[in-house]
């Protein structure tokens, strides 16, 4: 299986996991989606570790307190996500 198809499978599983939360984590879903898109644009691997690192980079450059809270919550969601949750 190619690295891109592994990333796609991971991404599909992650979005299925996030959809369990309905609209409760809509802002966090957007932050995670932005991280995934940025990784694809940079041709980087999409997995928990790379999403966490991307979200940490967003957190370090965020100025708004509300935005920082959203990113922290998104980090928590990704940290708790494992393939066992599917």
mmCIF file of N, CA and C in Angstrom:
data_model
loop_
_atom_site.group_PDB
_atom_site.id
_atom_site.type_symbol
_atom_site.label_atom_id
_atom_site.label_comp_id
_atom_site.label_asym_id
_atom_site.label_seq_id
_atom_site.Cartn_x
_atom_site.Cartn_y
_atom_site.Cartn_z
ATOM 1 N N UNK A 1 0.842 -1.166 0.000
ATOM 2 C CA UNK A 1 0.000 0.000 0.000
ATOM 3 C C UNK A 1 0.896 1.241 0.000
ATOM 4 N N UNK A 2 0.590 2.198 -0.874
ATOM 5 C CA UNK A 2 1.421 3.394 -0.975
ATOM 6 C C UNK A 2 1.208 4.297 0.229
ATOM 7 N N UNK A 3 2.172 5.209 0.438
ATOM 8 C CA UNK A 3 2.097 6.119 1.569
ATOM 9 C C UNK A 3 0.863 7.010 1.446
ATOM 10 N N UNK A 4 0.528 7.435 0.207
ATOM 11 C CA UNK A 4 -0.627 8.303 0.022
ATOM 12 C C UNK A 4 -1.923 7.565 0.350
ATOM 13 N N UNK A 5 -2.039 6.299 -0.069
ATOM 14 C CA UNK A 5 -3.268 5.565 0.237
ATOM 15 C C UNK A 5 -3.366 5.256 1.728
ATOM 16 N N UNK A 6 -2.230 5.042 2.398
ATOM 17 C CA UNK A 6 -2.256 4.865 3.854
ATOM 18 C C UNK A 6 -2.753 6.139 4.523
ATOM 19 N N UNK A 7 -2.296 7.282 4.025
ATOM 20 C CA UNK A 7 -2.741 8.566 4.561
ATOM 21 C C UNK A 7 -4.219 8.779 4.345
ATOM 22 N N UNK A 8 -4.716 8.378 3.174
ATOM 23 C CA UNK A 8 -6.142 8.511 2.873
ATOM 24 C C UNK A 8 -6.967 7.634 3.807
ATOM 25 N N UNK A 9 -6.522 6.389 4.035
ATOM 26 C CA UNK A 9 -7.234 5.498 4.956
ATOM 27 C C UNK A 9 -7.249 6.086 6.357
ATOM 28 N N UNK A 10 -6.110 6.598 6.803
ATOM 29 C CA UNK A 10 -6.033 7.206 8.124
ATOM 30 C C UNK A 10 -6.992 8.385 8.203
ATOM 31 N N UNK A 11 -6.980 9.221 7.173
ATOM 32 C CA UNK A 11 -7.829 10.409 7.156
ATOM 33 C C UNK A 11 -9.312 10.019 7.191
ATOM 34 N N UNK A 12 -9.703 9.024 6.403
ATOM 35 C CA UNK A 12 -11.096 8.572 6.402
ATOM 36 C C UNK A 12 -11.498 8.053 7.782
ATOM 37 N N UNK A 13 -10.623 7.295 8.408
ATOM 38 C CA UNK A 13 -10.901 6.775 9.751
ATOM 39 C C UNK A 13 -11.010 7.902 10.773
ATOM 40 N N UNK A 14 -10.133 8.895 10.654
ATOM 41 C CA UNK A 14 -10.165 10.030 11.573
ATOM 42 C C UNK A 14 -11.464 10.809 11.415
ATOM 43 N N UNK A 15 -11.877 11.082 10.170
ATOM 44 C CA UNK A 15 -13.115 11.828 9.950
ATOM 45 C C UNK A 15 -14.336 11.036 10.414
ATOM 46 N N UNK A 16 -14.317 9.725 10.243
ATOM 47 C CA UNK A 16 -15.416 8.893 10.754
ATOM 48 C C UNK A 16 -15.484 9.008 12.275
ATOM 49 N N UNK A 17 -14.321 9.006 12.912
ATOM 50 C CA UNK A 17 -14.244 9.160 14.367
ATOM 51 C C UNK A 17 -14.786 10.530 14.783
ATOM 52 N N UNK A 18 -14.394 11.580 14.069
ATOM 53 C CA UNK A 18 -14.834 12.931 14.405
ATOM 54 C C UNK A 18 -16.330 13.105 14.198
ATOM 55 N N UNK A 19 -16.895 12.429 13.211
ATOM 56 C CA UNK A 19 -18.323 12.564 12.937
ATOM 57 C C UNK A 19 -19.187 11.995 14.052
ATOM 58 N N UNK A 20 -18.615 11.186 14.920
ATOM 59 C CA UNK A 20 -19.355 10.686 16.082
ATOM 60 C C UNK A 20 -19.759 11.837 17.007
ATOM 61 N N UNK A 21 -19.034 12.952 16.911
ATOM 62 C CA UNK A 21 -19.274 14.088 17.795
ATOM 63 C C UNK A 21 -20.276 15.089 17.236
ATOM 64 N N UNK A 22 -20.890 14.795 16.105
ATOM 65 C CA UNK A 22 -21.868 15.674 15.475
ATOM 66 C C UNK A 22 -21.277 17.076 15.318
ATOM 67 N N UNK A 23 -22.001 18.080 15.820
ATOM 68 C CA UNK A 23 -21.530 19.459 15.660
ATOM 69 C C UNK A 23 -20.831 19.982 16.909
ATOM 70 N N UNK A 24 -20.647 19.120 17.895
ATOM 71 C CA UNK A 24 -20.052 19.582 19.157
ATOM 72 C C UNK A 24 -18.615 20.052 18.989
ATOM 73 N N UNK A 25 -17.892 19.489 18.057
ATOM 74 C CA UNK A 25 -16.485 19.852 17.862
ATOM 75 C C UNK A 25 -16.251 20.466 16.485
ATOM 76 N N UNK A 26 -17.197 21.269 16.016
ATOM 77 C CA UNK A 26 -17.092 21.782 14.649
ATOM 78 C C UNK A 26 -15.834 22.629 14.437
ATOM 79 N N UNK A 27 -15.490 23.474 15.387
ATOM 80 C CA UNK A 27 -14.289 24.306 15.249
ATOM 81 C C UNK A 27 -13.026 23.452 15.297
ATOM 82 N N UNK A 28 -13.034 22.453 16.152
ATOM 83 C CA UNK A 28 -11.883 21.553 16.257
ATOM 84 C C UNK A 28 -11.717 20.740 14.975
ATOM 85 N N UNK A 29 -12.842 20.312 14.398
ATOM 86 C CA UNK A 29 -12.797 19.584 13.124
ATOM 87 C C UNK A 29 -12.158 20.446 12.041
ATOM 88 N N UNK A 30 -12.503 21.743 12.037
ATOM 89 C CA UNK A 30 -11.915 22.656 11.050
ATOM 90 C C UNK A 30 -10.408 22.788 11.248
ATOM 91 N N UNK A 31 -9.970 22.853 12.494
ATOM 92 C CA UNK A 31 -8.535 22.956 12.778
ATOM 93 C C UNK A 31 -7.807 21.696 12.326
ATOM 94 N N UNK A 32 -8.394 20.538 12.599
ATOM 95 C CA UNK A 32 -7.783 19.271 12.180
ATOM 96 C C UNK A 32 -7.766 19.175 10.664
ATOM 97 N N UNK A 33 -8.865 19.591 10.030
ATOM 98 C CA UNK A 33 -8.931 19.567 8.566
ATOM 99 C C UNK A 33 -7.865 20.477 7.958
ATOM 100 N N UNK A 34 -7.661 21.641 8.554
ATOM 101 C CA UNK A 34 -6.623 22.561 8.062
ATOM 102 C C UNK A 34 -5.241 21.917 8.190
ATOM 103 N N UNK A 35 -5.005 21.235 9.295
ATOM 104 C CA UNK A 35 -3.718 20.556 9.491
ATOM 105 C C UNK A 35 -3.515 19.477 8.433
ATOM 106 N N UNK A 36 -4.556 18.692 8.173
ATOM 107 C CA UNK A 36 -4.470 17.623 7.170
ATOM 108 C C UNK A 36 -4.215 18.213 5.787
ATOM 109 N N UNK A 37 -4.948 19.279 5.438
ATOM 110 C CA UNK A 37 -4.739 19.918 4.126
ATOM 111 C C UNK A 37 -3.325 20.465 3.993
ATOM 112 N N UNK A 38 -2.822 21.105 5.046
ATOM 113 C CA UNK A 38 -1.450 21.626 5.007
ATOM 114 C C UNK A 38 -0.437 20.502 4.799
ATOM 115 N N UNK A 39 -0.661 19.371 5.446
ATOM 116 C CA UNK A 39 0.248 18.230 5.284
ATOM 117 C C UNK A 39 0.226 17.726 3.849
ATOM 118 N N UNK A 40 -0.974 17.623 3.268
ATOM 119 C CA UNK A 40 -1.068 17.182 1.876
ATOM 120 C C UNK A 40 -0.385 18.172 0.936
ATOM 121 N N UNK A 41 -0.587 19.460 1.183
ATOM 122 C CA UNK A 41 0.027 20.477 0.323
ATOM 123 C C UNK A 41 1.550 20.419 0.363
ATOM 124 N N UNK A 42 2.092 20.011 1.498
ATOM 125 C CA UNK A 42 3.547 19.897 1.653
ATOM 126 C C UNK A 42 4.045 18.490 1.325
ATOM 127 N N UNK A 43 3.144 17.638 0.808
ATOM 128 C CA UNK A 43 3.478 16.244 0.482
ATOM 129 C C UNK A 43 4.063 15.497 1.674
ATOM 130 N N UNK A 44 3.516 15.765 2.846
ATOM 131 C CA UNK A 44 3.959 15.091 4.062
ATOM 132 C C UNK A 44 2.999 13.965 4.410
ATOM 133 N N UNK A 45 3.477 13.025 5.182
ATOM 134 C CA UNK A 45 2.667 11.892 5.629
ATOM 135 C C UNK A 45 1.547 12.394 6.551
ATOM 136 N N UNK A 46 0.364 11.806 6.410
ATOM 137 C CA UNK A 46 -0.770 12.170 7.257
ATOM 138 C C UNK A 46 -1.000 11.043 8.255
ATOM 139 N N UNK A 47 -0.611 11.275 9.497
ATOM 140 C CA UNK A 47 -0.834 10.330 10.587
ATOM 141 C C UNK A 47 -0.961 11.139 11.877
ATOM 142 N N UNK A 48 -1.235 10.445 12.981
ATOM 143 C CA UNK A 48 -1.415 11.145 14.260
ATOM 144 C C UNK A 48 -0.246 12.075 14.574
ATOM 145 N N UNK A 49 0.953 11.556 14.450
ATOM 146 C CA UNK A 49 2.138 12.332 14.823
ATOM 147 C C UNK A 49 2.255 13.607 13.995
ATOM 148 N N UNK A 50 2.090 13.503 12.685
ATOM 149 C CA UNK A 50 2.247 14.688 11.840
ATOM 150 C C UNK A 50 1.119 15.692 12.067
ATOM 151 N N UNK A 51 -0.100 15.205 12.324
ATOM 152 C CA UNK A 51 -1.204 16.120 12.623
ATOM 153 C C UNK A 51 -0.947 16.825 13.951
ATOM 154 N N UNK A 52 -0.475 16.094 14.937
ATOM 155 C CA UNK A 52 -0.159 16.692 16.238
ATOM 156 C C UNK A 52 0.916 17.766 16.083
ATOM 157 N N UNK A 53 1.958 17.464 15.340
ATOM 158 C CA UNK A 53 3.028 18.448 15.134
ATOM 159 C C UNK A 53 2.520 19.680 14.393
ATOM 160 N N UNK A 54 1.649 19.474 13.409
ATOM 161 C CA UNK A 54 1.093 20.604 12.655
ATOM 162 C C UNK A 54 0.209 21.455 13.568
ATOM 163 N N UNK A 55 -0.617 20.811 14.389
ATOM 164 C CA UNK A 55 -1.462 21.561 15.320
ATOM 165 C C UNK A 55 -0.618 22.321 16.341
ATOM 166 N N UNK A 56 0.479 21.721 16.785
ATOM 167 C CA UNK A 56 1.382 22.426 17.703
ATOM 168 C C UNK A 56 1.989 23.656 17.038
ATOM 169 N N UNK A 57 2.295 23.552 15.752
ATOM 170 C CA UNK A 57 2.831 24.725 15.048
ATOM 171 C C UNK A 57 1.762 25.808 14.925
ATOM 172 N N UNK A 58 0.491 25.400 14.697
ATOM 173 C CA UNK A 58 -0.603 26.376 14.683
ATOM 174 C C UNK A 58 -0.725 27.045 16.047
ATOM 175 N N UNK A 59 -0.622 26.245 17.098
ATOM 176 C CA UNK A 59 -0.759 26.759 18.459
ATOM 177 C C UNK A 59 0.331 27.780 18.777
ATOM 178 N N UNK A 60 1.540 27.500 18.346
ATOM 179 C CA UNK A 60 2.651 28.409 18.649
ATOM 180 C C UNK A 60 2.537 29.735 17.905
ATOM 181 N N UNK A 61 1.823 29.745 16.784
ATOM 182 C CA UNK A 61 1.699 30.989 16.024
ATOM 183 C C UNK A 61 0.363 31.695 16.248
ATOM 184 N N UNK A 62 -0.543 31.091 17.001
ATOM 185 C CA UNK A 62 -1.853 31.703 17.254
ATOM 186 C C UNK A 62 -1.728 32.806 18.302
ATOM 187 N N UNK A 63 -2.462 33.891 18.068
ATOM 188 C CA UNK A 63 -2.450 35.011 19.004
ATOM 189 C C UNK A 63 -3.732 35.091 19.828
ATOM 190 N N UNK A 64 -4.813 34.628 19.254
ATOM 191 C CA UNK A 64 -6.127 34.728 19.875
ATOM 192 C C UNK A 64 -6.334 33.611 20.901
ATOM 193 N N UNK A 65 -6.823 33.965 22.073
ATOM 194 C CA UNK A 65 -7.022 32.992 23.151
ATOM 195 C C UNK A 65 -8.057 31.942 22.758
ATOM 196 N N UNK A 66 -9.130 32.370 22.103
ATOM 197 C CA UNK A 66 -10.176 31.427 21.685
ATOM 198 C C UNK A 66 -9.617 30.451 20.658
ATOM 199 N N UNK A 67 -8.843 30.974 19.709
ATOM 200 C CA UNK A 67 -8.220 30.111 18.700
ATOM 201 C C UNK A 67 -7.287 29.093 19.359
ATOM 202 N N UNK A 68 -6.530 29.540 20.349
ATOM 203 C CA UNK A 68 -5.632 28.624 21.066
ATOM 204 C C UNK A 68 -6.415 27.521 21.768
ATOM 205 N N UNK A 69 -7.552 27.866 22.370
ATOM 206 C CA UNK A 69 -8.387 26.851 23.026
ATOM 207 C C UNK A 69 -8.908 25.831 22.020
ATOM 208 N N UNK A 70 -9.326 26.301 20.858
ATOM 209 C CA UNK A 70 -9.821 25.401 19.815
ATOM 210 C C UNK A 70 -8.716 24.446 19.381
ATOM 211 N N UNK A 71 -7.522 24.977 19.181
ATOM 212 C CA UNK A 71 -6.395 24.139 18.750
ATOM 213 C C UNK A 71 -6.028 23.144 19.849
ATOM 214 N N UNK A 72 -6.046 23.576 21.102
ATOM 215 C CA UNK A 72 -5.765 22.648 22.216
ATOM 216 C C UNK A 72 -6.792 21.518 22.259
ATOM 217 N N UNK A 73 -8.058 21.870 22.068
ATOM 218 C CA UNK A 73 -9.105 20.844 22.042
ATOM 219 C C UNK A 73 -8.921 19.899 20.861
ATOM 220 N N UNK A 74 -8.523 20.441 19.712
ATOM 221 C CA UNK A 74 -8.261 19.604 18.540
ATOM 222 C C UNK A 74 -7.098 18.659 18.820
ATOM 223 N N UNK A 75 -6.080 19.164 19.486
ATOM 224 C CA UNK A 75 -4.947 18.311 19.875
ATOM 225 C C UNK A 75 -5.406 17.169 20.774
ATOM 226 N N UNK A 76 -6.266 17.483 21.713
ATOM 227 C CA UNK A 76 -6.770 16.456 22.624
ATOM 228 C C UNK A 76 -7.533 15.378 21.851
ATOM 229 N N UNK A 77 -8.342 15.795 20.887
ATOM 230 C CA UNK A 77 -9.099 14.835 20.073
ATOM 231 C C UNK A 77 -8.152 13.921 19.310
ATOM 232 N N UNK A 78 -7.133 14.504 18.679
ATOM 233 C CA UNK A 78 -6.188 13.698 17.897
ATOM 234 C C UNK A 78 -5.373 12.792 18.812
ATOM 235 N N UNK A 79 -4.991 13.290 19.972
ATOM 236 C CA UNK A 79 -4.233 12.463 20.916
ATOM 237 C C UNK A 79 -5.037 11.260 21.394
ATOM 238 N N UNK A 80 -6.340 11.437 21.525
ATOM 239 C CA UNK A 80 -7.193 10.347 21.995
ATOM 240 C C UNK A 80 -7.585 9.379 20.882
ATOM 241 N N UNK A 81 -7.414 9.801 19.623
ATOM 242 C CA UNK A 81 -7.815 8.969 18.488
ATOM 243 C C UNK A 81 -6.812 7.844 18.259
ATOM 244 N N UNK A 82 -7.320 6.632 18.229
ATOM 245 C CA UNK A 82 -6.526 5.480 17.804
ATOM 246 C C UNK A 82 -7.390 4.665 16.868
ATOM 247 N N UNK A 83 -6.795 3.808 16.074
ATOM 248 C CA UNK A 83 -7.571 2.992 15.148
ATOM 249 C C UNK A 83 -8.508 2.041 15.882
ATOM 250 N N UNK A 84 -8.284 1.812 17.167
ATOM 251 C CA UNK A 84 -9.183 0.974 17.957
ATOM 252 C C UNK A 84 -10.543 1.634 18.158
ATOM 253 N N UNK A 85 -10.612 2.966 17.957
ATOM 254 C CA UNK A 85 -11.848 3.705 18.186
ATOM 255 C C UNK A 85 -12.856 3.549 17.057
ATOM 256 N N UNK A 86 -12.460 2.929 15.977
ATOM 257 C CA UNK A 86 -13.326 2.839 14.795
ATOM 258 C C UNK A 86 -14.315 1.716 14.957
#
